[in-house]
PDB file of C-alpha atoms in Angstrom:
ATOM      1  CA  MET A 241       2.708  24.207  62.431  1.00  0.00           C
ATOM      2  CA  ASN A 242       3.815  26.963  64.697  1.00  0.00           C
ATOM      3  CA  PHE A 243       7.587  25.888  66.677  1.00  0.00           C
ATOM      4  CA  GLU A 244      10.808  28.022  67.431  1.00  0.00           C
ATOM      5  CA  ILE A 245      14.047  27.216  66.667  1.00  0.00           C
ATOM      6  CA  THR A 246      16.915  28.824  67.389  1.00  0.00           C
ATOM      7  CA  GLY A 247      20.365  29.117  65.935  1.00  0.00           C
ATOM      8  CA  THR A 248      22.349  26.634  67.645  1.00  0.00           C
ATOM      9  CA  GLU A 249      19.620  24.303  66.705  1.00  0.00           C
ATOM     10  CA  LEU A 250      19.393  25.023  63.177  1.00  0.00           C
ATOM     11  CA  LEU A 251      23.141  24.577  62.909  1.00  0.00           C
ATOM     12  CA  VAL A 252      23.100  21.636  64.411  1.00  0.00           C
ATOM     13  CA  GLY A 253      20.197  20.186  62.366  1.00  0.00           C
ATOM     14  CA  VAL A 254      21.940  21.199  58.717  1.00  0.00           C
ATOM     15  CA  GLY A 255      25.236  19.823  60.369  1.00  0.00           C
ATOM     16  CA  ILE A 256      23.343  16.314  61.022  1.00  0.00           C
ATOM     17  CA  GLY A 257      21.719  16.916  57.311  1.00  0.00           C
ATOM     18  CA  ILE A 258      24.817  16.959  55.968  1.00  0.00           C
ATOM     19  CA  VAL A 259      26.453  14.175  57.539  1.00  0.00           C
ATOM     20  CA  LEU A 260      23.115  11.985  56.409  1.00  0.00           C
ATOM     21  CA  LEU A 261      23.966  12.840  52.775  1.00  0.00           C
ATOM     22  CA  MET A 262      27.330  12.252  52.757  1.00  0.00           C
ATOM     23  CA  ALA A 263      26.863   8.636  54.031  1.00  0.00           C
ATOM     24  CA  LEU A 264      23.868   8.246  51.477  1.00  0.00           C
ATOM     25  CA  ILE A 265      26.409   8.827  49.103  1.00  0.00           C
ATOM     26  CA  SER A 266      29.109   7.166  50.208  1.00  0.00           C
ATOM     27  CA  ALA A 267      26.006   3.702  50.906  1.00  0.00           C
ATOM     28  CA  ILE A 268      25.110   4.674  46.910  1.00  0.00           C
ATOM     29  CA  ARG A 269      28.665   4.375  45.555  1.00  0.00           C
ATOM     30  CA  ALA A 270      29.601   1.373  47.527  1.00  0.00           C
ATOM     31  CA  TYR A 271      26.292  -0.217  46.066  1.00  0.00           C
ATOM     32  CA  PHE A 272      27.405   0.323  42.570  1.00  0.00           C
ATOM     33  CA  ARG A 273      30.817  -0.442  42.967  1.00  0.00           C
ATOM     34  CA  ARG A 274      29.840  -3.915  44.414  1.00  0.00           C
ATOM     35  CA  LYS A 275      27.424  -4.604  41.284  1.00  0.00           C
ATOM     36  CA  SER A 276      30.221  -3.773  39.127  1.00  0.00           C
ATOM     37  CA  GLU A 277      32.431  -5.656  40.148  1.00  0.00           C
ATOM     38  CA  GLY A 278      29.969  -8.922  39.128  1.00  0.00           C
ATOM     39  CA  ASN A 279      30.387 -10.668  36.175  1.00  0.00           C
ATOM     40  CA  LEU A 280      27.851  -8.844  34.350  1.00  0.00           C
ATOM     41  CA  THR A 281      29.583  -9.705  31.092  1.00  0.00           C
ATOM     42  CA  GLU A 282      29.121 -13.404  30.910  1.00  0.00           C
ATOM     43  CA  GLN A 283      25.262 -12.430  32.353  1.00  0.00           C
ATOM     44  CA  TYR A 284      24.089 -10.411  29.557  1.00  0.00           C
ATOM     45  CA  ARG A 285      26.575 -11.956  26.392  1.00  0.00           C
ATOM     46  CA  ASP A 286      23.585 -13.406  24.840  1.00  0.00           C
ATOM     47  CA  LYS A 287      20.832 -10.958  26.251  1.00  0.00           C
ATOM     48  CA  LYS A 288      18.511  -9.629  23.608  1.00  0.00           C
ATOM     49  CA  TRP A 289      17.532  -5.941  24.539  1.00  0.00           C
ATOM     50  CA  ASP A 290      13.826  -4.934  24.055  1.00  0.00           C
ATOM     51  CA  SER A 291      14.637  -1.117  23.536  1.00  0.00           C
ATOM     52  CA  PRO A 292      17.789   0.107  22.058  1.00  0.00           C
ATOM     53  CA  LEU A 293      17.232   2.243  25.666  1.00  0.00           C
ATOM     54  CA  ASP A 294      17.265  -0.397  27.754  1.00  0.00           C
ATOM     55  CA  ALA A 295      21.005  -1.020  27.233  1.00  0.00           C
ATOM     56  CA  ARG A 296      22.439   2.807  27.056  1.00  0.00           C
ATOM     57  CA  ASN A 297      24.203   2.035  30.398  1.00  0.00           C
ATOM     58  CA  LYS A 298      25.027  -1.220  29.185  1.00  0.00           C
ATOM     59  CA  TYR A 299      23.778  -3.215  31.957  1.00  0.00           C
ATOM     60  CA  PRO A 300      20.570  -2.621  33.806  1.00  0.00           C
ATOM     61  CA  ASP A 301      22.398  -3.341  37.648  1.00  0.00           C
ATOM     62  CA  VAL A 302      24.780  -0.234  37.318  1.00  0.00           C
ATOM     63  CA  ASP A 303      21.980   2.178  36.013  1.00  0.00           C
ATOM     64  CA  VAL A 304      21.648   5.090  37.800  1.00  0.00           C
ATOM     65  CA  PHE A 305      18.863   6.251  36.452  1.00  0.00           C
ATOM     66  CA  ARG A 306      16.602   3.570  37.808  1.00  0.00           C
ATOM     67  CA  TYR A 307      17.017   5.797  41.314  1.00  0.00           C
ATOM     68  CA  SER A 308      15.998   9.274  39.764  1.00  0.00           C
ATOM     69  CA  ALA A 309      12.839   9.496  41.299  1.00  0.00           C
ATOM     70  CA  THR A 310      13.676   8.219  44.830  1.00  0.00           C
ATOM     71  CA  PHE A 311      16.715  11.121  44.807  1.00  0.00           C
ATOM     72  CA  TRP A 312      13.879  13.521  43.457  1.00  0.00           C
ATOM     73  CA  ARG A 313      11.653  12.452  46.621  1.00  0.00           C
ATOM     74  CA  LEU A 314      14.215  12.751  49.059  1.00  0.00           C
ATOM     75  CA  SER A 315      15.351  16.325  47.520  1.00  0.00           C
ATOM     76  CA  LEU A 316      12.484  17.641  47.431  1.00  0.00           C
ATOM     77  CA  VAL A 317      11.894  16.297  51.366  1.00  0.00           C
ATOM     78  CA  THR A 318      15.144  18.033  52.474  1.00  0.00           C
ATOM     79  CA  ALA A 319      14.574  21.209  50.634  1.00  0.00           C
ATOM     80  CA  LEU A 320      11.110  21.103  52.185  1.00  0.00           C
ATOM     81  CA  LEU A 321      12.656  20.875  56.119  1.00  0.00           C
ATOM     82  CA  LEU A 322      15.389  23.501  54.967  1.00  0.00           C
ATOM     83  CA  LEU A 323      12.366  25.925  54.335  1.00  0.00           C
ATOM     84  CA  ILE A 324      10.536  25.032  57.947  1.00  0.00           C
ATOM     85  CA  GLY A 325      13.376  25.529  59.640  1.00  0.00           C
ATOM     86  CA  ALA A 326      14.453  29.084  58.055  1.00  0.00           C
ATOM     87  CA  PHE A 327      10.854  30.357  58.587  1.00  0.00           C
ATOM     88  CA  ASN A 328      10.787  29.023  61.993  1.00  0.00           C
ATOM     89  CA  TRP A 329      14.230  30.154  63.250  1.00  0.00           C
ATOM     90  CA  THR A 330      14.147  32.643  65.881  1.00  0.00           C
ATOM     91  CA  LEU A 331      16.372  35.343  67.124  1.00  0.00           C
ATOM     92  CA  TYR A 332      16.194  35.746  70.859  1.00  0.00           C
ATOM     93  CA  GLU A 333      17.208  39.497  72.168  1.00  0.00           C
ATOM     94  CA  LYS A 334      19.519  39.462  75.344  1.00  0.00           C
ATOM     95  CA  GLU A 335      17.425  40.379  78.299  1.00  0.00           C
ATOM     96  CA  VAL A 336      19.042  43.161  79.895  1.00  0.00           C
ATOM     97  CA  TYR A 337      17.674  43.874  83.615  1.00  0.00           C
ATOM     98  CA  ILE A 338      17.898  48.265  83.744  1.00  0.00           C
ATOM     99  CA  PRO A 339      17.201  49.356  86.925  1.00  0.00           C
ATOM    100  CA  ASP A 340      14.543  52.322  87.560  1.00  0.00           C
ATOM    101  CA  ASP A 341      15.841  55.727  87.055  1.00  0.00           C
ATOM    102  CA  ALA A 342      18.925  54.121  86.392  1.00  0.00           C
ATOM    103  CA  LEU A 343      20.215  57.823  85.314  1.00  0.00           C
ATOM    104  CA  SER A 344      18.930  60.102  88.209  1.00  0.00           C
ATOM    105  CA  MET A 345      20.721  61.037  90.963  1.00  0.00           C
ATOM    106  CA  ASP A 346      18.989  62.010  94.253  1.00  0.00           C
ATOM    107  CA  PHE A 347      22.372  63.502  95.864  1.00  0.00           C
ATOM    108  CA  ASP A 348      24.712  66.142  94.988  1.00  0.00           C
ATOM    109  CA  VAL A 349      27.974  65.457  94.014  1.00  0.00           C
ATOM    110  CA  GLU A 350      30.764  68.459  94.179  1.00  0.00           C
ATOM    111  CA  ILE A 351      33.665  67.677  91.411  1.00  0.00           C
ATOM    112  CA  ASP A 352      36.747  70.467  90.683  1.00  0.00           C
ATOM    113  CA  VAL A 353      36.686  70.517  87.107  1.00  0.00           C
ATOM    114  CA  PRO A 354      39.958  69.201  85.936  1.00  0.00           C
ATOM    115  CA  ARG A 355      42.312  71.237  83.907  1.00  0.00           C
ATOM    116  CA  SER A 356      43.438  70.255  80.334  1.00  0.00           C
ATOM    117  CA  ASN A 357      47.332  71.833  80.695  1.00  0.00           C
ATOM    118  CA  THR A 358      49.051  73.006  83.527  1.00  0.00           C
ATOM    119  CA  PRO A 359      50.236  76.706  83.412  1.00  0.00           C
ATOM    120  CA  PRO A 360      53.836  77.170  83.516  1.00  0.00           C
ATOM    121  CA  PRO A 361      54.891  78.465  86.963  1.00  0.00           C
ATOM    122  CA  PRO A 362      55.297  81.858  87.523  1.00  0.00           C
ATOM    123  CA  PRO A 363      58.897  83.876  87.173  1.00  0.00           C
ATOM    124  CA  PRO A 364      60.225  84.208  90.572  1.00  0.00           C
ATOM    125  CA  PRO A 365      59.985  87.328  92.101  1.00  0.00           C
ATOM    126  CA  PRO A 366      63.356  89.749  92.115  1.00  0.00           C
ATOM    127  CA  PRO A 367      66.103  89.274  94.000  1.00  0.00           C
ATOM    128  CA  PRO A 368      66.002  92.125  97.278  1.00  0.00           C
ATOM    129  CA  PRO A 369      68.107  94.915  97.160  1.00  0.00           C
ATOM    130  CA  THR A 370      71.128  95.196  98.860  1.00  0.00           C
ATOM    131  CA  ILE A 371      71.661  97.300 101.582  1.00  0.00           C
ATOM    132  CA  GLU A 372      75.011  98.984 101.281  1.00  0.00           C
ATOM    133  CA  ALA A 373      76.563 100.954 104.844  1.00  0.00           C
ATOM    134  CA  VAL A 374      77.514 104.622 104.642  1.00  0.00           C
ATOM    135  CA  PRO A 375      80.270 105.754 106.308  1.00  0.00           C
ATOM    136  CA  ASP A 376      79.753 108.571 109.001  1.00  0.00           C
ATOM    137  CA  MET A 377      80.401 111.941 107.537  1.00  0.00           C
ATOM    138  CA  GLU A 378      82.353 114.068 109.174  1.00  0.00           C
ATOM    139  CA  LEU A 379      81.101 117.208 110.674  1.00  0.00           C
ATOM    140  CA  MET A 380      82.211 120.309 109.541  1.00  0.00           C
ATOM    141  CA  GLU A 381      83.873 122.989 112.079  1.00  0.00           C
ATOM    142  CA  GLU A 382      80.988 125.567 112.596  1.00  0.00           C
ATOM    143  CA  GLU A 383      83.858 128.125 112.097  1.00  0.00           C
ATOM    144  CA  ASP A 384      84.544 126.606 108.305  1.00  0.00           C
ATOM    145  CA  VAL A 385      80.922 127.074 106.811  1.00  0.00           C
ATOM    146  CA  GLU A 386      80.411 130.567 105.328  1.00  0.00           C
ATOM    147  CA  PHE A 387      76.725 131.472 104.260  1.00  0.00           C
ATOM    148  CA  VAL A 388      76.170 133.723 101.664  1.00  0.00           C
ATOM    149  CA  ASP A 389      73.314 135.534 101.196  1.00  0.00           C
ATOM    150  CA  GLN A 390      71.280 133.525  97.946  1.00  0.00           C
ATOM    151  CA  SER A 391      67.806 135.603  97.856  1.00  0.00           C
ATOM    152  CA  VAL A 392      66.743 136.829  94.513  1.00  0.00           C
ATOM    153  CA  ASP A 393      64.203 139.342  93.444  1.00  0.00           C
ATOM    154  CA  ALA A 394      62.643 140.764  90.445  1.00  0.00           C
ATOM    155  CA  ASN A 395      65.533 142.660  89.376  1.00  0.00           C
ATOM    156  CA  THR A 396      67.948 140.436  90.107  1.00  0.00           C
ATOM    157  CA  TYR A 397      70.161 139.139  86.906  1.00  0.00           C
ATOM    158  CA  ILE A 398      71.591 135.772  86.738  1.00  0.00           C
ATOM    159  CA  GLU A 399      73.905 134.991  84.514  1.00  0.00           C
ATOM    160  CA  ALA A 400      73.902 131.145  82.997  1.00  0.00           C
ATOM    161  CA  PRO A 401      76.954 129.657  83.210  1.00  0.00           C
ATOM    162  CA  VAL A 402      79.362 128.352  80.898  1.00  0.00           C
ATOM    163  CA  PHE A 403      80.786 124.720  80.349  1.00  0.00           C
ATOM    164  CA  HIS A 404      83.605 123.944  78.487  1.00  0.00           C
ATOM    165  CA  GLU A 405      83.992 121.037  76.432  1.00  0.00           C
ATOM    166  CA  SER A 406      86.357 118.890  79.304  1.00  0.00           C
ATOM    167  CA  THR A 407      83.690 119.235  81.851  1.00  0.00           C
ATOM    168  CA  LYS A 408      80.956 117.990  79.872  1.00  0.00           C
ATOM    169  CA  LYS A 409      80.297 113.983  81.166  1.00  0.00           C
ATOM    170  CA  GLU A 410      78.876 111.652  79.103  1.00  0.00           C
ATOM    171  CA  ALA A 411      75.146 110.672  79.008  1.00  0.00           C
ATOM    172  CA  ALA A 412      74.257 107.725  80.795  1.00  0.00           C
ATOM    173  CA  PRO A 413      73.109 104.999  78.610  1.00  0.00           C
ATOM    174  CA  PRO A 414      69.512 104.282  78.480  1.00  0.00           C
ATOM    175  CA  PRO A 415      68.030 101.914  80.991  1.00  0.00           C
ATOM    176  CA  PRO A 416      67.076  98.254  79.128  1.00  0.00           C
ATOM    177  CA  PRO A 417      63.594  97.728  78.583  1.00  0.00           C
ATOM    178  CA  PRO A 418      61.411  95.305  80.764  1.00  0.00           C
ATOM    179  CA  PRO A 419      61.160  91.722  79.899  1.00  0.00           C
ATOM    180  CA  PRO A 420      57.989  91.306  77.757  1.00  0.00           C
ATOM    181  CA  PRO A 421      55.394  89.407  80.233  1.00  0.00           C
ATOM    182  CA  PRO A 422      54.875  85.478  80.190  1.00  0.00           C
ATOM    183  CA  PRO A 423      52.652  83.955  78.039  1.00  0.00           C
ATOM    184  CA  GLU A 424      48.846  83.727  79.054  1.00  0.00           C
ATOM    185  CA  PRO A 425      48.289  79.706  79.428  1.00  0.00           C
ATOM    186  CA  ASP A 426      46.506  77.963  76.521  1.00  0.00           C
ATOM    187  CA  VAL A 427      44.445  76.249  78.986  1.00  0.00           C
ATOM    188  CA  GLU A 428      40.940  74.566  76.898  1.00  0.00           C
ATOM    189  CA  GLU A 429      37.765  75.719  79.591  1.00  0.00           C
ATOM    190  CA  ILE A 430      35.997  72.334  80.361  1.00  0.00           C
ATOM    191  CA  PHE A 431      32.052  72.947  80.587  1.00  0.00           C
ATOM    192  CA  LYS A 432      29.438  71.656  82.934  1.00  0.00           C
ATOM    193  CA  ILE A 433      26.393  72.440  81.231  1.00  0.00           C
ATOM    194  CA  VAL A 434      25.982  73.461  77.371  1.00  0.00           C
ATOM    195  CA  GLU A 435      23.726  73.914  74.995  1.00  0.00           C
ATOM    196  CA  GLU A 436      23.960  70.300  73.663  1.00  0.00           C
ATOM    197  CA  MET A 437      24.800  67.579  75.737  1.00  0.00           C
ATOM    198  CA  PRO A 438      27.608  65.338  74.586  1.00  0.00           C
ATOM    199  CA  ARG A 439      25.592  61.624  73.465  1.00  0.00           C
ATOM    200  CA  PHE A 440      26.076  58.065  73.562  1.00  0.00           C
ATOM    201  CA  PRO A 441      26.698  57.122  70.351  1.00  0.00           C
ATOM    202  CA  GLY A 442      24.239  54.505  68.082  1.00  0.00           C
ATOM    203  CA  CYS A 443      21.499  57.551  67.148  1.00  0.00           C
ATOM    204  CA  GLU A 444      23.069  59.594  64.937  1.00  0.00           C
ATOM    205  CA  ASP A 445      21.334  58.258  61.834  1.00  0.00           C
ATOM    206  CA  ILE A 446      18.092  58.564  63.077  1.00  0.00           C
ATOM    207  CA  THR A 447      15.730  61.638  62.180  1.00  0.00           C
ATOM    208  CA  ALA A 448      13.989  62.753  65.019  1.00  0.00           C
ATOM    209  CA  SER A 449      14.472  66.054  67.246  1.00  0.00           C
ATOM    210  CA  LYS A 450      17.352  66.949  69.665  1.00  0.00           C
ATOM    211  CA  ASP A 451      15.201  65.442  72.522  1.00  0.00           C
ATOM    212  CA  GLU A 452      14.108  62.357  71.140  1.00  0.00           C
ATOM    213  CA  ARG A 453      17.815  61.752  69.944  1.00  0.00           C
ATOM    214  CA  GLN A 454      18.905  62.264  73.401  1.00  0.00           C
ATOM    215  CA  GLN A 455      16.441  59.550  74.943  1.00  0.00           C
ATOM    216  CA  CYS A 456      17.567  57.243  72.477  1.00  0.00           C
ATOM    217  CA  ALA A 457      21.185  58.025  73.179  1.00  0.00           C
ATOM    218  CA  ASN A 458      20.259  57.245  76.720  1.00  0.00           C
ATOM    219  CA  LYS A 459      18.548  53.997  76.140  1.00  0.00           C
ATOM    220  CA  LYS A 460      21.694  52.619  74.483  1.00  0.00           C
ATOM    221  CA  LEU A 461      23.675  53.961  77.120  1.00  0.00           C
ATOM    222  CA  LEU A 462      21.960  52.013  79.498  1.00  0.00           C
ATOM    223  CA  GLU A 463      21.833  49.149  77.135  1.00  0.00           C
ATOM    224  CA  PHE A 464      25.618  49.136  76.762  1.00  0.00           C
ATOM    225  CA  ILE A 465      26.417  49.369  80.401  1.00  0.00           C
ATOM    226  CA  TYR A 466      24.333  46.974  81.713  1.00  0.00           C
ATOM    227  CA  GLU A 467      25.332  44.212  79.518  1.00  0.00           C
ATOM    228  CA  ASN A 468      28.693  44.786  80.082  1.00  0.00           C
ATOM    229  CA  ILE A 469      28.899  45.224  83.822  1.00  0.00           C
ATOM    230  CA  ARG A 470      29.688  42.210  86.369  1.00  0.00           C
ATOM    231  CA  TYR A 471      28.304  42.368  89.734  1.00  0.00           C
ATOM    232  CA  PRO A 472      31.729  41.676  91.950  1.00  0.00           C
ATOM    233  CA  ALA A 473      31.466  38.889  94.102  1.00  0.00           C
ATOM    234  CA  VAL A 474      32.342  40.753  97.181  1.00  0.00           C
ATOM    235  CA  ALA A 475      29.593  43.010  96.592  1.00  0.00           C
ATOM    236  CA  ARG A 476      27.180  40.392  95.840  1.00  0.00           C
ATOM    237  CA  ASP A 477      28.096  38.237  99.060  1.00  0.00           C
ATOM    238  CA  ASN A 478      27.773  40.864 101.442  1.00  0.00           C
ATOM    239  CA  GLY A 479      24.498  42.462  99.808  1.00  0.00           C
ATOM    240  CA  ILE A 480      26.154  45.651  98.668  1.00  0.00           C
ATOM    241  CA  GLU A 481      23.974  47.752  96.705  1.00  0.00           C
ATOM    242  CA  GLY A 482      23.830  51.479  95.654  1.00  0.00           C
ATOM    243  CA  THR A 483      25.139  54.353  93.070  1.00  0.00           C
ATOM    244  CA  VAL A 484      28.584  54.770  91.937  1.00  0.00           C
ATOM    245  CA  VAL A 485      29.171  57.895  90.299  1.00  0.00           C
ATOM    246  CA  VAL A 486      31.949  58.128  87.697  1.00  0.00           C
ATOM    247  CA  SER A 487      33.183  61.476  86.514  1.00  0.00           C
ATOM    248  CA  PHE A 488      34.888  61.756  82.705  1.00  0.00           C
ATOM    249  CA  VAL A 489      35.200  64.361  79.740  1.00  0.00           C
ATOM    250  CA  VAL A 490      34.174  63.964  76.573  1.00  0.00           C
ATOM    251  CA  ASP A 491      36.252  65.420  74.411  1.00  0.00           C
ATOM    252  CA  GLN A 492      35.565  67.221  71.093  1.00  0.00           C
ATOM    253  CA  LYS A 493      36.806  64.001  69.482  1.00  0.00           C
ATOM    254  CA  GLY A 494      33.602  61.942  71.311  1.00  0.00           C
ATOM    255  CA  ASN A 495      36.693  60.436  73.419  1.00  0.00           C
ATOM    256  CA  ILE A 496      36.824  59.585  77.292  1.00  0.00           C
ATOM    257  CA  LYS A 497      39.337  61.014  79.366  1.00  0.00           C
ATOM    258  CA  ASP A 498      39.876  62.019  82.972  1.00  0.00           C
ATOM    259  CA  ALA A 499      37.841  59.163  83.847  1.00  0.00           C
ATOM    260  CA  GLN A 500      37.447  59.153  88.236  1.00  0.00           C
ATOM    261  CA  VAL A 501      35.239  57.899  90.887  1.00  0.00           C
ATOM    262  CA  VAL A 502      33.699  60.670  92.763  1.00  0.00           C
ATOM    263  CA  ARG A 503      31.010  58.369  95.030  1.00  0.00           C
ATOM    264  CA  ASP A 504      31.335  54.522  95.220  1.00  0.00           C
ATOM    265  CA  ILE A 505      29.804  52.010  97.739  1.00  0.00           C
ATOM    266  CA  GLY A 506      32.731  50.004  98.278  1.00  0.00           C
ATOM    267  CA  GLY A 507      32.913  46.111  97.185  1.00  0.00           C
ATOM    268  CA  GLY A 508      34.905  46.815  93.683  1.00  0.00           C
ATOM    269  CA  CYS A 509      31.581  48.419  92.664  1.00  0.00           C
ATOM    270  CA  GLY A 510      33.604  51.553  91.968  1.00  0.00           C
ATOM    271  CA  GLN A 511      36.165  49.814  90.052  1.00  0.00           C
ATOM    272  CA  GLU A 512      33.592  47.971  88.030  1.00  0.00           C
ATOM    273  CA  ALA A 513      31.732  51.177  87.123  1.00  0.00           C
ATOM    274  CA  LEU A 514      35.210  52.746  86.087  1.00  0.00           C
ATOM    275  CA  ARG A 515      36.071  49.345  83.985  1.00  0.00           C
ATOM    276  CA  ILE A 516      32.811  50.062  82.234  1.00  0.00           C
ATOM    277  CA  VAL A 517      33.766  53.842  81.517  1.00  0.00           C
ATOM    278  CA  GLU A 518      36.908  53.212  79.832  1.00  0.00           C
ATOM    279  CA  LEU A 519      35.706  50.620  77.921  1.00  0.00           C
ATOM    280  CA  MET A 520      33.530  52.808  75.987  1.00  0.00           C
ATOM    281  CA  ASN A 521      36.670  53.893  74.299  1.00  0.00           C
ATOM    282  CA  SER A 522      37.272  50.306  72.998  1.00  0.00           C
ATOM    283  CA  MET A 523      33.528  50.746  70.792  1.00  0.00           C
ATOM    284  CA  PRO A 524      34.039  51.405  66.797  1.00  0.00           C
ATOM    285  CA  ASN A 525      31.999  54.573  67.182  1.00  0.00           C
ATOM    286  CA  ARG A 526      32.747  57.425  69.773  1.00  0.00           C
ATOM    287  CA  TRP A 527      30.478  59.758  71.406  1.00  0.00           C
ATOM    288  CA  ALA A 528      28.834  62.792  69.645  1.00  0.00           C
ATOM    289  CA  PRO A 529      30.972  65.970  71.669  1.00  0.00           C
ATOM    290  CA  GLY A 530      28.760  68.502  73.274  1.00  0.00           C
ATOM    291  CA  LYS A 531      28.746  71.672  71.701  1.00  0.00           C
ATOM    292  CA  GLN A 532      28.426  75.181  72.644  1.00  0.00           C
ATOM    293  CA  ARG A 533      27.731  78.094  70.301  1.00  0.00           C
ATOM    294  CA  GLY A 534      27.825  75.480  67.602  1.00  0.00           C
ATOM    295  CA  ARG A 535      31.278  74.402  68.242  1.00  0.00           C
ATOM    296  CA  ALA A 536      32.859  71.002  69.951  1.00  0.00           C
ATOM    297  CA  VAL A 537      33.931  71.643  73.286  1.00  0.00           C
ATOM    298  CA  LYS A 538      35.281  69.347  76.314  1.00  0.00           C
ATOM    299  CA  VAL A 539      31.986  68.648  78.609  1.00  0.00           C
ATOM    300  CA  LEU A 540      32.182  67.087  82.157  1.00  0.00           C
ATOM    301  CA  PHE A 541      29.995  63.819  82.294  1.00  0.00           C
ATOM    302  CA  ASN A 542      29.143  62.741  85.208  1.00  0.00           C
ATOM    303  CA  LEU A 543      27.440  58.531  84.738  1.00  0.00           C
ATOM    304  CA  PRO A 544      25.266  57.303  87.778  1.00  0.00           C
ATOM    305  CA  VAL A 545      26.082  53.407  87.556  1.00  0.00           C
ATOM    306  CA  LYS A 546      23.589  51.196  89.677  1.00  0.00           C
ATOM    307  CA  PHE A 547      23.825  48.221  91.587  1.00  0.00           C
ATOM    308  CA  LYS A 548      20.891  45.993  92.605  1.00  0.00           C
ATOM    309  CA  LEU A 549      20.963  42.981  93.866  1.00  0.00           C
ATOM    310  CA  GLU A 550      17.501  41.009  92.010  1.00  0.00           C
ATOM    311  CA  TYR A 551      16.388  38.464  94.488  1.00  0.00           C
ATOM    312  CA  ASN A 552      14.259  35.607  93.348  1.00  0.00           C
TER     313      ASN A 552
END
């Protein structure tokens, strides 16, 4: 015997069996109740039993042990049916249509790497110096100018001037130190290519090489996309097909951030691809972050999502 039973069929069969069992129990109880209500005492008043075992329940009409063989056979048939159903219970894997070369892009996408933190604006430039007008100086008359010969030679003696205390001027205070330069903005670098690219969750516990683990992660990623994607009705009705590219950042903890559509084909396909990417943050497990020199870093990831109609 070789036949397949789905989970729904097995559940329906078990439910029907339980209902029949409860109906059988109710019928047997009603039968013995009807028998016990009869005038059995008067019927068996003068009865002489051949063996004491015949009267162990007092009246044979309500002796449940007479049906033990029938109940035993019924239980064997029920157990056999359950065993056959368990062995033929078949689990069907959901068939997911994944387009060929779903992760390949035959075009270039120019993307500006988003900045994680916005640096503070530069300080304003200093105000321009004020220019004050100087009044014209009166020129001295020529006859008031007296020229003194100030030429010196090696034999000229010059006496150092002597300053009195009253003529000394107070020294000007030193100028204030210049303000410190503004601190460098703490901007975390976002990489495009790293030594170990981010991976979709689901393959971290397998024992395999880095390339095999990456191939497994790509397969899990495609299954997640095309199990949850819904072809937009507008795009389906207008026969719109093509590849949508969604760009997002995988941070050091595996969270998806800054998701945006960088290539759209219209018909609501871009919004649907963006919804699928944002749905990844609702998964129980996060992405494996990208690593550079053994340290988890932020990585820019470009995900192509292909929309292709199936014609029967």
